[in-house]
Amino acid sequence: MARLGFRRQFAYPQAALWGLLTNTFFGVLRIAILVALFGRRPQVAGYTVQDAITYTGITQLMIATLALFGWYDFMRAVHRGEVVTDLLRPHDLLAFWTAQDAGRAAGQFVLRGLPMLLLFTVAFGAKLPVGPVLTAVSLLLAWALSFAFRFLVNSAAFWSADAVGIGRFAWALWGLGCGFLMPLAFFPSWLQQILAWTPFPGMLNTPVEVWLGVKTGHAALVAVWTQAAWTVALFWLAQVVLARGLRRLEVAGG
Amino acid sequence: MDRPGTVLLGHLRLYVLLLRAQMRSQGVYRVSFALDAVAAALITGLEYAAFALVLPRFGTLSGWTLGEVSLLYGLAELAFVLMDLIFGGFDAPNLSAHIRTGTFTTFLLRPAPLPVQVFGSDFALRRLTRVALATGILAYGVSQVAVAWTPGDVALLAGSILGMICFFGGLFVIGGTLTFWTVDSVEAMNVLTYGGRALISYPMDIYGAALRKTFTYVLPAAFLSYFPVLHILGRSLPDGLPGWAAFVSPVTGPLMLAAAFAFWTVGVRRYQGTGT
C-alpha cells in the first residue's frame, strides 16, 4: 500500500517541478522578511540568521510531505462511500490509510523535499542537521503526528456532509500552531505556553529545533519523547473516533 | 437602443442578475457557508497575526513599524480580495473547470457577451470576511502612521487599490486565457498572482536589489502600492526615481488589464476555431 502511494506521486513530474518553483519563490520572500527582521542582531531567541534561513528551507520542503496546506483524501472516501469498499479489505482501516499516507509523504519528500533541501543548502547556505539520527526520528514522528491530526479532522466527514469548512479551519490553525508561519520561539511567551499544551509544535517546530540544534541533549530528547507521546495519543483517539464514525455509518446505511 | 450607454447598462444588469443567482445558491448551506467564510479570513488573519506577534521581539522590519507595514499589507490584501471577487471567474482553476465540464461552451452559445458571463460565473461571497479583515488591517495602518492625511493622500491610496485590482485582474485574465492551450500554466501563474501579492505586502527594500528591480522595471508591481506608500510616508523613491512615479498605479493597472483582454480575445478566437 505504501509502495503504491509512493509511486503515485511520480505520475505528474511537471506539477512537482512547478511546485518546486513556487515553493522556492515563496521561500525567497520568507527569507527576505526574516533576514530584514534580524537586521544586525546576531541572535534572537536562540536563532541565528543562518538558522532562520534553514528554518525557512525546512518548512518549505515539508509543505508537500506533511500536506500542510490541507488534506482531504479520507474525507472524500467517506463522502463518496468508498470507505465501505475499504472496509471489505482484510486490513485494519487506520493502518491501511496510514500506510497509504506514508507512501504519499515519502514520495513527496523524495520528489520535492530533497531537491529543495539541496537548493536551499547550495544557494542560501542552509545548515545540515546537527544530529542527523535524532532529526530523522523527529521528522518521522512529525509526519506520523500530522497524519493522525489530519485523519481526525477528516473524520468529521462521518458527522457532517460539508466537513471541508471544518478542514479549512483546522489547517489555518495548524499553520500557526506548528511553527510554519514563524518559528514558535519568536512568539510572545504566553502564546508559546498555550501551544506547548497542544500537539501542534510536534508536527513541525520540534524537528526544526532538533535539526538546528536550538534544542540539544536532554532538551532535544524530551521534545522528541513529547512528540512520541502525542503520536500515540492521537492515533488512539483516531482509532476511537473511527470506530464511532463507522458505527454511525452502519446506522445510516441501514 | 444601440447607444453605448444603454448597452453597458444592459451588461451591468445581466452581471448583477448572475451575481444574485449565485448569492442565493451560496446561502443554502448556512453553517457550511459561515465556517468557510470565517476560515477564508482566518488564513490571512493568522499570517498577519504571526508577523504582528513576532515584530515586537525585533523592533522594526528594516526601519518599518507595524503600522507602516500594515498599510502595505492591508492595501495589498484589500485590493487582491476585491479583485478575486470581481475576476474570480477568470482564475485559471475556475475557468479550466468550466472548460473541462463543458459549461464554457454553453457560455459561447448564449446570446450574451462572453466576458460578462465569465465575470458573473464565480462570485465567492465567503470572501467578504476577507474584505472586512483587510479593511481592518488597512485602517489600523492608517491610524498608526504619523501622516497628516490630505484628500490627495486618500485619492492616492484609492488609486493604488484601483491599479492593483486591474493589475492582478489582468494576471487572472492572462492565466485563464492560457488554460485554452494548457492546464499546466496554472501553477506558473500562481507564482505571479499569489506570489506578487505576497511580494508587495512588505516593504520591497527588504528583497535585495535584483528582486526589487525585477518587480519594478520588468513586472511593474512596485508602482502599484510600494511607491504610493513611500510617497505618503514622505520617503524618497529608490533608484532616484522621480516623485511622479508614485502616481502611475492607476495607469499601470488598466494598461495591464487592456493587454490581458487583448490576449483573451486572441485566445477565445482560437478556442472557437478548434470546434470544441
Coordinates of C-alpha atoms in Angstrom, one line a residue:
Chain A
M1 CA 0.0 0.0 0.0
A2 CA 2.8 2.4 1.0
R3 CA 4.7 1.5 -2.2
L4 CA 1.7 2.3 -4.3
G5 CA 1.2 5.6 -2.6
F6 CA 4.9 6.4 -3.1
R7 CA 4.8 5.5 -6.8
R8 CA 1.6 7.5 -7.4
Q9 CA 3.4 10.8 -6.5
F10 CA 5.6 10.4 -9.6
A11 CA 2.7 10.4 -12.1
Y12 CA 2.9 14.2 -12.6
P13 CA 6.6 15.2 -12.6
Q14 CA 5.7 18.6 -14.2
A15 CA 3.4 19.5 -11.4
A16 CA 6.2 18.7 -9.0
L17 CA 8.6 21.0 -10.9
W18 CA 6.1 23.9 -10.8
G19 CA 5.5 23.2 -7.1
L20 CA 9.3 23.4 -6.6
L21 CA 9.5 26.7 -8.3
T22 CA 6.5 28.1 -6.3
N23 CA 8.0 26.9 -3.0
T24 CA 11.3 28.4 -3.8
F25 CA 9.9 31.7 -4.8
F26 CA 7.9 31.9 -1.5
G27 CA 10.9 30.6 0.3
V28 CA 13.0 33.6 -1.0
L29 CA 10.3 36.0 0.1
R30 CA 10.1 34.5 3.6
I31 CA 13.9 34.5 3.9
A32 CA 13.9 38.2 3.0
I33 CA 11.4 39.0 5.7
L34 CA 13.3 37.1 8.4
V35 CA 16.7 38.5 7.4
A36 CA 15.2 42.0 7.5
L37 CA 13.8 41.3 10.9
F38 CA 17.1 40.2 12.2
G39 CA 18.8 43.3 10.9
R40 CA 22.3 43.5 12.6
R41 CA 21.3 41.2 15.5
P42 CA 23.5 38.2 15.7
Q43 CA 20.9 36.1 17.5
V44 CA 17.2 36.2 18.5
A45 CA 15.6 33.6 20.8
G46 CA 18.4 31.1 20.1
Y47 CA 18.2 31.5 16.3
T48 CA 21.0 33.0 14.2
V49 CA 20.2 34.4 10.7
Q50 CA 21.6 31.2 9.2
D51 CA 19.2 29.2 11.5
A52 CA 16.3 31.4 10.3
I53 CA 17.2 30.7 6.7
T54 CA 17.5 26.9 7.4
Y55 CA 14.1 27.1 9.2
T56 CA 12.6 28.5 6.1
G57 CA 14.1 25.8 4.0
I58 CA 12.9 23.0 6.2
T59 CA 9.3 24.4 6.5
Q60 CA 9.1 25.0 2.7
L61 CA 10.4 21.5 1.9
M62 CA 7.9 19.9 4.4
I63 CA 4.8 21.6 2.9
A64 CA 4.1 18.8 0.5
T65 CA 5.3 16.0 2.7
L66 CA 3.1 16.9 5.7
A67 CA 0.3 18.3 3.4
L68 CA 0.4 21.5 5.4
F69 CA -2.0 23.3 3.1
G70 CA -4.7 20.7 3.6
W71 CA -5.5 17.1 3.1
Y72 CA -9.0 15.8 2.2
D73 CA -8.4 12.2 0.9
F74 CA -10.1 10.3 3.7
M75 CA -12.9 12.8 3.9
R76 CA -13.6 12.2 0.2
A77 CA -13.6 8.5 0.7
V78 CA -16.2 8.8 3.4
H79 CA -18.4 11.2 1.5
R80 CA -18.3 9.1 -1.7
G81 CA -18.9 5.9 0.3
E82 CA -15.6 4.4 -0.9
V83 CA -14.8 3.8 2.8
V84 CA -17.2 0.9 2.6
T85 CA -15.1 -0.8 -0.1
D86 CA -12.0 -0.2 2.1
L87 CA -13.8 -2.0 5.0
L88 CA -14.0 -5.2 2.9
R89 CA -10.3 -5.4 2.7
P90 CA -8.6 -7.7 5.2
H91 CA -6.6 -4.9 6.9
D92 CA -7.3 -2.5 9.7
L93 CA -8.7 0.7 8.2
L94 CA -6.5 3.1 10.1
A95 CA -3.4 1.1 9.3
F96 CA -4.4 1.0 5.6
W97 CA -4.7 4.8 5.5
T98 CA -1.5 5.3 7.5
A99 CA 0.4 3.1 5.0
Q100 CA -1.1 5.0 2.1
D101 CA -0.1 8.3 3.5
A102 CA 3.3 7.1 4.5
G103 CA 3.9 6.3 0.8
R104 CA 2.5 9.7 -0.3
A105 CA 4.6 11.6 2.2
A106 CA 7.8 9.6 1.2
G107 CA 7.1 10.2 -2.5
Q108 CA 6.7 14.0 -1.9
F109 CA 9.8 14.1 0.3
V110 CA 11.9 12.5 -2.5
L111 CA 10.3 14.4 -5.3
R112 CA 10.0 17.8 -3.8
G113 CA 11.7 17.8 -0.4
L114 CA 15.2 16.6 -1.4
P115 CA 15.7 18.9 -4.4
M116 CA 14.5 21.8 -2.3
L117 CA 16.9 20.8 0.5
L118 CA 19.8 20.7 -2.0
L119 CA 18.8 24.1 -3.4
F120 CA 18.5 25.7 0.0
T121 CA 21.8 24.3 1.1
V122 CA 23.7 25.3 -2.0
A123 CA 22.0 28.6 -2.8
F124 CA 21.2 30.0 0.6
G125 CA 23.6 28.3 2.9
A126 CA 21.1 26.3 4.9
K127 CA 22.5 24.2 7.7
L128 CA 22.5 20.4 7.7
P129 CA 21.1 18.6 10.8
V130 CA 23.2 18.9 13.9
G131 CA 22.2 15.4 15.0
P132 CA 21.1 13.5 11.9
V133 CA 19.7 10.4 13.6
L134 CA 17.6 12.3 16.2
T135 CA 16.4 14.7 13.5
A136 CA 15.3 11.9 11.2
V137 CA 13.4 10.3 14.1
S138 CA 11.8 13.7 14.9
L139 CA 10.8 14.3 11.3
L140 CA 9.3 10.8 11.1
L141 CA 7.3 11.5 14.2
A142 CA 6.2 14.9 12.8
W143 CA 4.8 13.1 9.8
A144 CA 3.0 10.4 12.0
L145 CA 1.6 13.1 14.3
S146 CA 0.5 15.3 11.3
F147 CA -1.2 12.3 9.8
A148 CA -3.1 11.4 13.0
F149 CA -4.2 15.0 13.2
R150 CA -5.3 15.1 9.5
F151 CA -7.1 11.8 9.9
L152 CA -9.0 13.1 12.9
V153 CA -10.0 16.3 11.1
N154 CA -11.1 14.3 8.1
S155 CA -13.2 12.0 10.3
A156 CA -15.6 15.0 10.8
A157 CA -16.9 13.7 7.4
F158 CA -18.8 11.0 9.3
W159 CA -20.9 13.6 11.1
S160 CA -21.1 16.4 8.6
A161 CA -21.8 16.4 4.9
D162 CA -19.7 19.6 4.4
A163 CA -16.7 19.0 6.6
V164 CA -14.5 20.9 4.2
G165 CA -15.1 24.1 6.1
I166 CA -14.0 22.4 9.3
G167 CA -10.9 21.2 7.5
R168 CA -10.0 24.7 6.2
F169 CA -10.4 26.0 9.8
A170 CA -8.1 23.3 11.1
W171 CA -5.4 23.8 8.5
A172 CA -5.3 27.5 9.2
L173 CA -4.8 27.0 13.0
W174 CA -2.3 24.2 12.3
G175 CA -0.2 26.6 10.2
L176 CA 0.3 29.0 13.1
G177 CA 0.5 26.3 15.8
C178 CA 3.1 24.1 14.3
G179 CA 5.5 26.9 13.6
F180 CA 5.0 27.0 9.8
L181 CA 4.3 30.8 9.7
M182 CA 7.0 31.8 12.1
P183 CA 9.4 29.9 14.5
L184 CA 7.4 29.4 17.7
A185 CA 10.4 30.7 19.7
F186 CA 9.8 34.2 18.2
F187 CA 6.2 34.3 19.6
P188 CA 5.3 36.0 22.9
S189 CA 5.8 33.6 25.8
W190 CA 2.0 33.5 26.6
L191 CA 1.3 32.1 23.2
Q192 CA 4.3 29.6 23.4
Q193 CA 2.9 28.4 26.7
I194 CA -0.6 27.8 25.3
L195 CA 0.9 26.0 22.2
A196 CA 3.1 23.8 24.5
W197 CA -0.1 22.1 25.7
T198 CA -1.2 21.2 22.1
P199 CA 0.2 18.6 19.8
F200 CA 0.9 21.3 17.1
P201 CA 4.6 22.0 17.9
G202 CA 5.5 18.4 17.4
M203 CA 4.2 18.5 13.9
L204 CA 7.0 20.8 12.6
N205 CA 8.6 23.1 15.2
T206 CA 10.2 20.2 17.2
P207 CA 12.1 18.7 14.2
V208 CA 13.2 22.2 13.2
E209 CA 14.6 22.9 16.6
V210 CA 16.3 19.5 16.8
W211 CA 17.7 20.0 13.2
L212 CA 19.1 23.5 14.1
G213 CA 20.4 22.4 17.4
V214 CA 18.3 25.1 19.1
K215 CA 17.3 22.1 21.4
T216 CA 20.2 19.8 22.1
G217 CA 21.0 16.9 24.5
H218 CA 18.4 16.3 27.2
A219 CA 16.0 19.1 26.0
A220 CA 16.0 17.6 22.5
L221 CA 15.3 14.1 23.8
V222 CA 12.4 15.4 26.0
A223 CA 11.0 17.2 22.9
V224 CA 11.1 14.0 20.8
W225 CA 9.6 12.0 23.6
T226 CA 6.7 14.5 23.8
Q227 CA 6.2 14.1 20.1
A228 CA 6.1 10.3 20.5
A229 CA 3.6 10.6 23.4
W230 CA 1.3 12.8 21.4
T231 CA 1.6 10.5 18.4
V232 CA 0.4 7.5 20.5
A233 CA -2.4 9.6 22.0
L234 CA -3.7 11.0 18.7
F235 CA -3.5 7.5 17.0
W236 CA -5.5 6.1 19.9
L237 CA -8.0 8.9 19.5
A238 CA -8.2 8.4 15.8
Q239 CA -9.0 4.7 16.3
V240 CA -11.8 5.6 18.8
V241 CA -13.3 8.3 16.5
L242 CA -13.1 6.0 13.5
A243 CA -14.9 3.2 15.4
R244 CA -17.6 5.6 16.4
G245 CA -17.8 7.0 12.9
L246 CA -18.1 3.6 11.3
R247 CA -20.9 2.6 13.7
R248 CA -22.7 5.8 12.7
L249 CA -22.2 4.9 9.1
E250 CA -23.7 1.5 9.6
V251 CA -26.7 3.0 11.3
A252 CA -27.1 5.5 8.5
G253 CA -26.6 2.8 5.9
G254 CA -29.3 0.6 7.4
Chain B
M1 CA -31.2 51.3 -28.3
D2 CA -27.8 50.9 -29.7
R3 CA -26.3 53.7 -27.7
P4 CA -23.1 52.6 -25.9
G5 CA -24.6 53.7 -22.5
T6 CA -27.7 51.5 -23.0
V7 CA -25.6 48.5 -24.0
L8 CA -23.3 48.9 -21.0
L9 CA -26.3 49.2 -18.7
G10 CA -27.7 46.1 -20.1
H11 CA -24.5 44.2 -19.5
L12 CA -24.4 45.5 -15.9
R13 CA -27.9 44.4 -15.3
L14 CA -27.0 40.9 -16.6
Y15 CA -23.9 40.8 -14.4
V16 CA -26.0 41.8 -11.3
L17 CA -28.5 39.1 -12.2
L18 CA -25.8 36.5 -12.4
L19 CA -24.4 37.6 -9.0
R20 CA -27.8 37.5 -7.3
A21 CA -28.4 33.9 -8.5
Q22 CA -25.1 32.8 -7.1
M23 CA -25.6 34.6 -3.8
R24 CA -28.9 32.8 -3.4
S25 CA -27.3 29.4 -4.1
Q26 CA -24.4 30.1 -1.7
G27 CA -26.8 30.9 1.1
V28 CA -28.4 27.5 1.0
Y29 CA -26.0 25.7 3.4
R30 CA -25.7 28.3 6.1
V31 CA -23.5 26.6 8.6
S32 CA -21.0 25.4 6.0
F33 CA -21.0 28.9 4.4
A34 CA -20.3 30.6 7.7
L35 CA -17.5 28.2 8.5
D36 CA -15.9 28.7 5.1
A37 CA -16.3 32.4 5.4
V38 CA -14.5 32.6 8.7
A39 CA -11.8 30.1 7.6
A40 CA -11.2 32.2 4.5
A41 CA -10.4 35.2 6.7
L42 CA -8.6 33.1 9.3
I43 CA -5.8 32.1 6.8
T44 CA -4.8 35.7 6.0
G45 CA -5.6 36.8 9.6
L46 CA -3.2 34.3 11.1
E47 CA -0.5 35.1 8.6
Y48 CA -0.7 38.8 9.6
A49 CA -1.1 37.9 13.3
A50 CA 2.1 35.8 13.2
F51 CA 4.0 38.7 11.8
A52 CA 2.5 41.2 14.2
L53 CA 3.2 38.9 17.2
V54 CA 6.8 38.4 16.2
L55 CA 7.7 42.0 15.3
P56 CA 7.9 43.4 18.9
R57 CA 10.8 41.0 19.6
F58 CA 12.7 42.5 16.7
G59 CA 11.6 46.1 16.9
T60 CA 11.2 47.1 13.3
L61 CA 11.3 45.4 9.8
S62 CA 14.4 47.2 8.4
G63 CA 13.1 50.6 9.8
W64 CA 9.4 49.9 9.1
T65 CA 7.0 49.9 12.0
L66 CA 4.0 47.6 12.3
G67 CA 1.7 50.5 11.4
E68 CA 3.7 51.2 8.2
V69 CA 3.8 47.5 7.2
S70 CA 0.1 47.2 7.9
L71 CA -0.5 50.0 5.4
L72 CA 1.2 47.9 2.7
Y73 CA -0.2 44.6 3.9
G74 CA -3.8 46.0 4.2
L75 CA -3.6 47.7 0.8
A76 CA -2.4 44.5 -1.0
E77 CA -4.9 42.2 0.7
L78 CA -7.8 44.6 0.2
A79 CA -7.1 45.0 -3.5
F80 CA -6.4 41.4 -4.0
V81 CA -9.5 40.1 -2.4
L82 CA -11.7 42.7 -4.2
M83 CA -10.0 41.6 -7.4
D84 CA -10.7 38.0 -6.5
L85 CA -14.4 38.8 -6.1
I86 CA -14.7 40.6 -9.4
F87 CA -12.3 38.4 -11.5
G88 CA -12.8 35.1 -9.8
G89 CA -14.4 33.6 -13.0
F90 CA -11.1 34.2 -14.9
D91 CA -8.9 32.5 -12.3
A92 CA -7.3 29.5 -14.1
P93 CA -8.6 26.7 -11.9
N94 CA -12.2 28.0 -12.2
L95 CA -12.0 28.7 -15.9
S96 CA -10.3 25.4 -16.7
A97 CA -13.1 23.6 -14.7
H98 CA -15.7 25.4 -16.9
I99 CA -13.8 24.3 -20.0
R100 CA -13.5 20.6 -18.8
T101 CA -17.1 20.3 -17.8
G102 CA -18.4 22.0 -21.0
T103 CA -20.1 25.0 -19.3
F104 CA -17.7 27.2 -21.2
T105 CA -19.2 26.0 -24.5
T106 CA -22.6 26.9 -23.0
F107 CA -21.3 30.4 -22.4
L108 CA -20.3 30.7 -26.1
L109 CA -23.7 29.6 -27.2
R110 CA -25.7 32.0 -25.1
P111 CA -26.7 35.3 -26.7
A112 CA -24.9 37.3 -24.0
P113 CA -21.4 38.8 -24.1
L114 CA -18.8 36.2 -23.1
P115 CA -16.7 38.3 -20.7
V116 CA -19.9 39.4 -18.8
Q117 CA -20.8 35.7 -18.3
V118 CA -17.3 34.8 -17.1
F119 CA -17.3 37.8 -14.8
G120 CA -20.5 36.6 -13.3
S121 CA -19.7 32.9 -13.1
D122 CA -17.6 32.6 -9.8
F123 CA -18.6 35.2 -7.2
A124 CA -17.4 33.7 -3.9
L125 CA -19.4 35.5 -1.3
R126 CA -17.5 34.0 1.5
R127 CA -14.6 36.3 0.6
L128 CA -16.5 39.2 2.1
T129 CA -15.0 38.3 5.5
R130 CA -11.5 38.8 4.0
V131 CA -12.6 42.2 2.7
A132 CA -13.6 43.2 6.2
L133 CA -10.3 41.9 7.7
A134 CA -8.2 43.7 5.0
T135 CA -10.1 46.9 5.7
G136 CA -9.4 46.5 9.4
I137 CA -5.7 46.0 8.8
L138 CA -5.5 49.0 6.4
A139 CA -7.5 51.1 8.9
Y140 CA -5.0 50.1 11.7
G141 CA -2.1 51.1 9.4
V142 CA -3.8 54.5 8.6
S143 CA -4.3 55.2 12.3
Q144 CA -0.8 54.3 13.3
V145 CA 1.4 56.2 10.9
A146 CA 2.4 59.8 11.5
V147 CA 0.8 61.3 8.4
A148 CA -1.3 64.4 8.2
W149 CA -3.8 62.9 5.8
T150 CA -4.8 65.2 2.9
P151 CA -7.5 64.5 0.3
G152 CA -4.6 63.9 -2.1
D153 CA -3.2 61.1 0.0
V154 CA -6.6 59.4 0.2
A155 CA -7.0 59.7 -3.5
L156 CA -3.5 58.2 -4.0
L157 CA -4.4 55.2 -1.8
A158 CA -7.7 54.7 -3.7
G159 CA -5.9 55.0 -7.0
S160 CA -3.4 52.4 -5.8
I161 CA -6.2 50.0 -4.9
L162 CA -7.8 50.5 -8.3
G163 CA -4.5 50.0 -10.0
M164 CA -3.8 46.8 -8.1
I165 CA -7.3 45.4 -8.9
C166 CA -6.8 46.0 -12.6
F167 CA -3.2 44.7 -12.5
F168 CA -3.9 41.4 -10.7
G169 CA -7.2 41.1 -12.6
G170 CA -5.2 41.3 -15.8
L171 CA -2.9 38.5 -14.5
F172 CA -6.0 36.4 -13.8
V173 CA -7.3 37.0 -17.3
I174 CA -3.9 36.0 -18.8
G175 CA -3.8 32.9 -16.6
G176 CA -7.4 32.0 -17.6
T177 CA -6.6 32.5 -21.3
L178 CA -3.6 30.3 -21.1
T179 CA -5.8 27.4 -20.0
F180 CA -7.3 27.4 -23.5
W181 CA -3.9 25.9 -24.6
T182 CA -2.6 24.1 -21.5
V183 CA -3.7 23.4 -17.9
D184 CA 0.0 23.4 -16.8
S185 CA 0.1 27.1 -16.8
V186 CA -1.9 27.3 -13.6
E187 CA 0.9 26.9 -11.1
A188 CA 3.2 29.2 -13.1
M189 CA 0.6 32.0 -12.9
N190 CA 0.2 31.3 -9.2
V191 CA 3.7 32.5 -8.7
L192 CA 2.9 35.8 -10.3
T193 CA -0.6 36.4 -8.8
Y194 CA -0.4 35.0 -5.2
G195 CA 3.4 35.4 -5.2
G196 CA 3.0 39.0 -6.4
R197 CA 0.5 39.7 -3.7
A198 CA 2.8 38.3 -1.0
L199 CA 5.8 40.2 -2.5
I200 CA 4.1 43.7 -2.3
S201 CA 2.6 43.0 1.2
Y202 CA 6.0 44.0 2.7
P203 CA 8.4 46.9 2.0
M204 CA 10.3 46.0 -1.1
D205 CA 13.6 47.3 0.0
I206 CA 14.0 44.1 2.1
Y207 CA 14.2 41.9 -1.0
G208 CA 17.6 43.0 -2.3
A209 CA 18.3 45.0 -5.4
A210 CA 17.9 42.2 -8.0
L211 CA 14.5 41.0 -6.9
R212 CA 13.2 44.6 -6.3
K213 CA 14.4 45.8 -9.7
T214 CA 12.8 42.9 -11.5
F215 CA 9.5 43.8 -9.9
T216 CA 9.9 47.5 -10.7
Y217 CA 11.2 47.5 -14.3
V218 CA 10.2 44.1 -15.7
L219 CA 6.9 43.4 -13.9
P220 CA 5.9 46.9 -12.6
A221 CA 4.5 45.7 -9.3
A222 CA 6.4 48.2 -7.2
F223 CA 4.5 51.1 -8.8
L224 CA 1.2 49.6 -7.5
S225 CA 1.4 50.2 -3.8
Y226 CA 5.0 50.4 -2.6
F227 CA 5.8 53.7 -4.3
P228 CA 2.4 55.3 -3.3
V229 CA 3.0 54.3 0.3
L230 CA 6.6 55.6 0.2
H231 CA 5.2 59.0 -1.1
I232 CA 2.5 59.2 1.7
L233 CA 5.1 58.4 4.4
G234 CA 7.3 61.2 2.9
R235 CA 10.2 58.8 1.9
S236 CA 12.1 59.1 -1.3
L237 CA 11.7 56.5 -4.1
P238 CA 14.6 54.1 -4.8
D239 CA 17.0 54.4 -7.7
G240 CA 16.4 58.2 -7.7
L241 CA 13.0 57.7 -9.4
P242 CA 11.1 61.0 -9.8
G243 CA 8.2 61.8 -7.5
W244 CA 5.5 61.3 -10.1
A245 CA 6.4 57.6 -10.3
A246 CA 4.3 57.2 -7.1
F247 CA 1.2 58.3 -9.0
V248 CA 1.2 55.9 -12.0
S249 CA -0.6 53.0 -10.3
P250 CA -4.0 54.0 -11.8
V251 CA -2.3 53.9 -15.2
T252 CA -0.1 50.7 -14.8
G253 CA -3.0 48.6 -13.7
P254 CA -5.5 49.4 -16.5
L255 CA -2.7 49.1 -19.1
M256 CA -2.0 45.6 -17.9
L257 CA -5.7 44.8 -17.9
A258 CA -6.2 46.1 -21.5
A259 CA -3.2 44.0 -22.7
A260 CA -4.7 41.0 -20.9
F261 CA -8.1 41.4 -22.6
A262 CA -6.4 41.7 -26.0
F263 CA -4.7 38.4 -25.3
W264 CA -8.1 37.0 -24.1
T265 CA -9.7 37.9 -27.5
V266 CA -7.0 36.1 -29.3
G267 CA -7.4 33.0 -27.1
V268 CA -11.2 32.9 -27.4
R269 CA -11.0 33.2 -31.2
R270 CA -8.5 30.3 -31.2
Y271 CA -10.7 28.3 -28.8
Q272 CA -13.7 28.6 -31.1
G273 CA -11.5 27.7 -34.0
T274 CA -10.8 24.3 -32.6
G275 CA -14.5 23.4 -32.9
T276 CA -14.7 22.0 -29.3

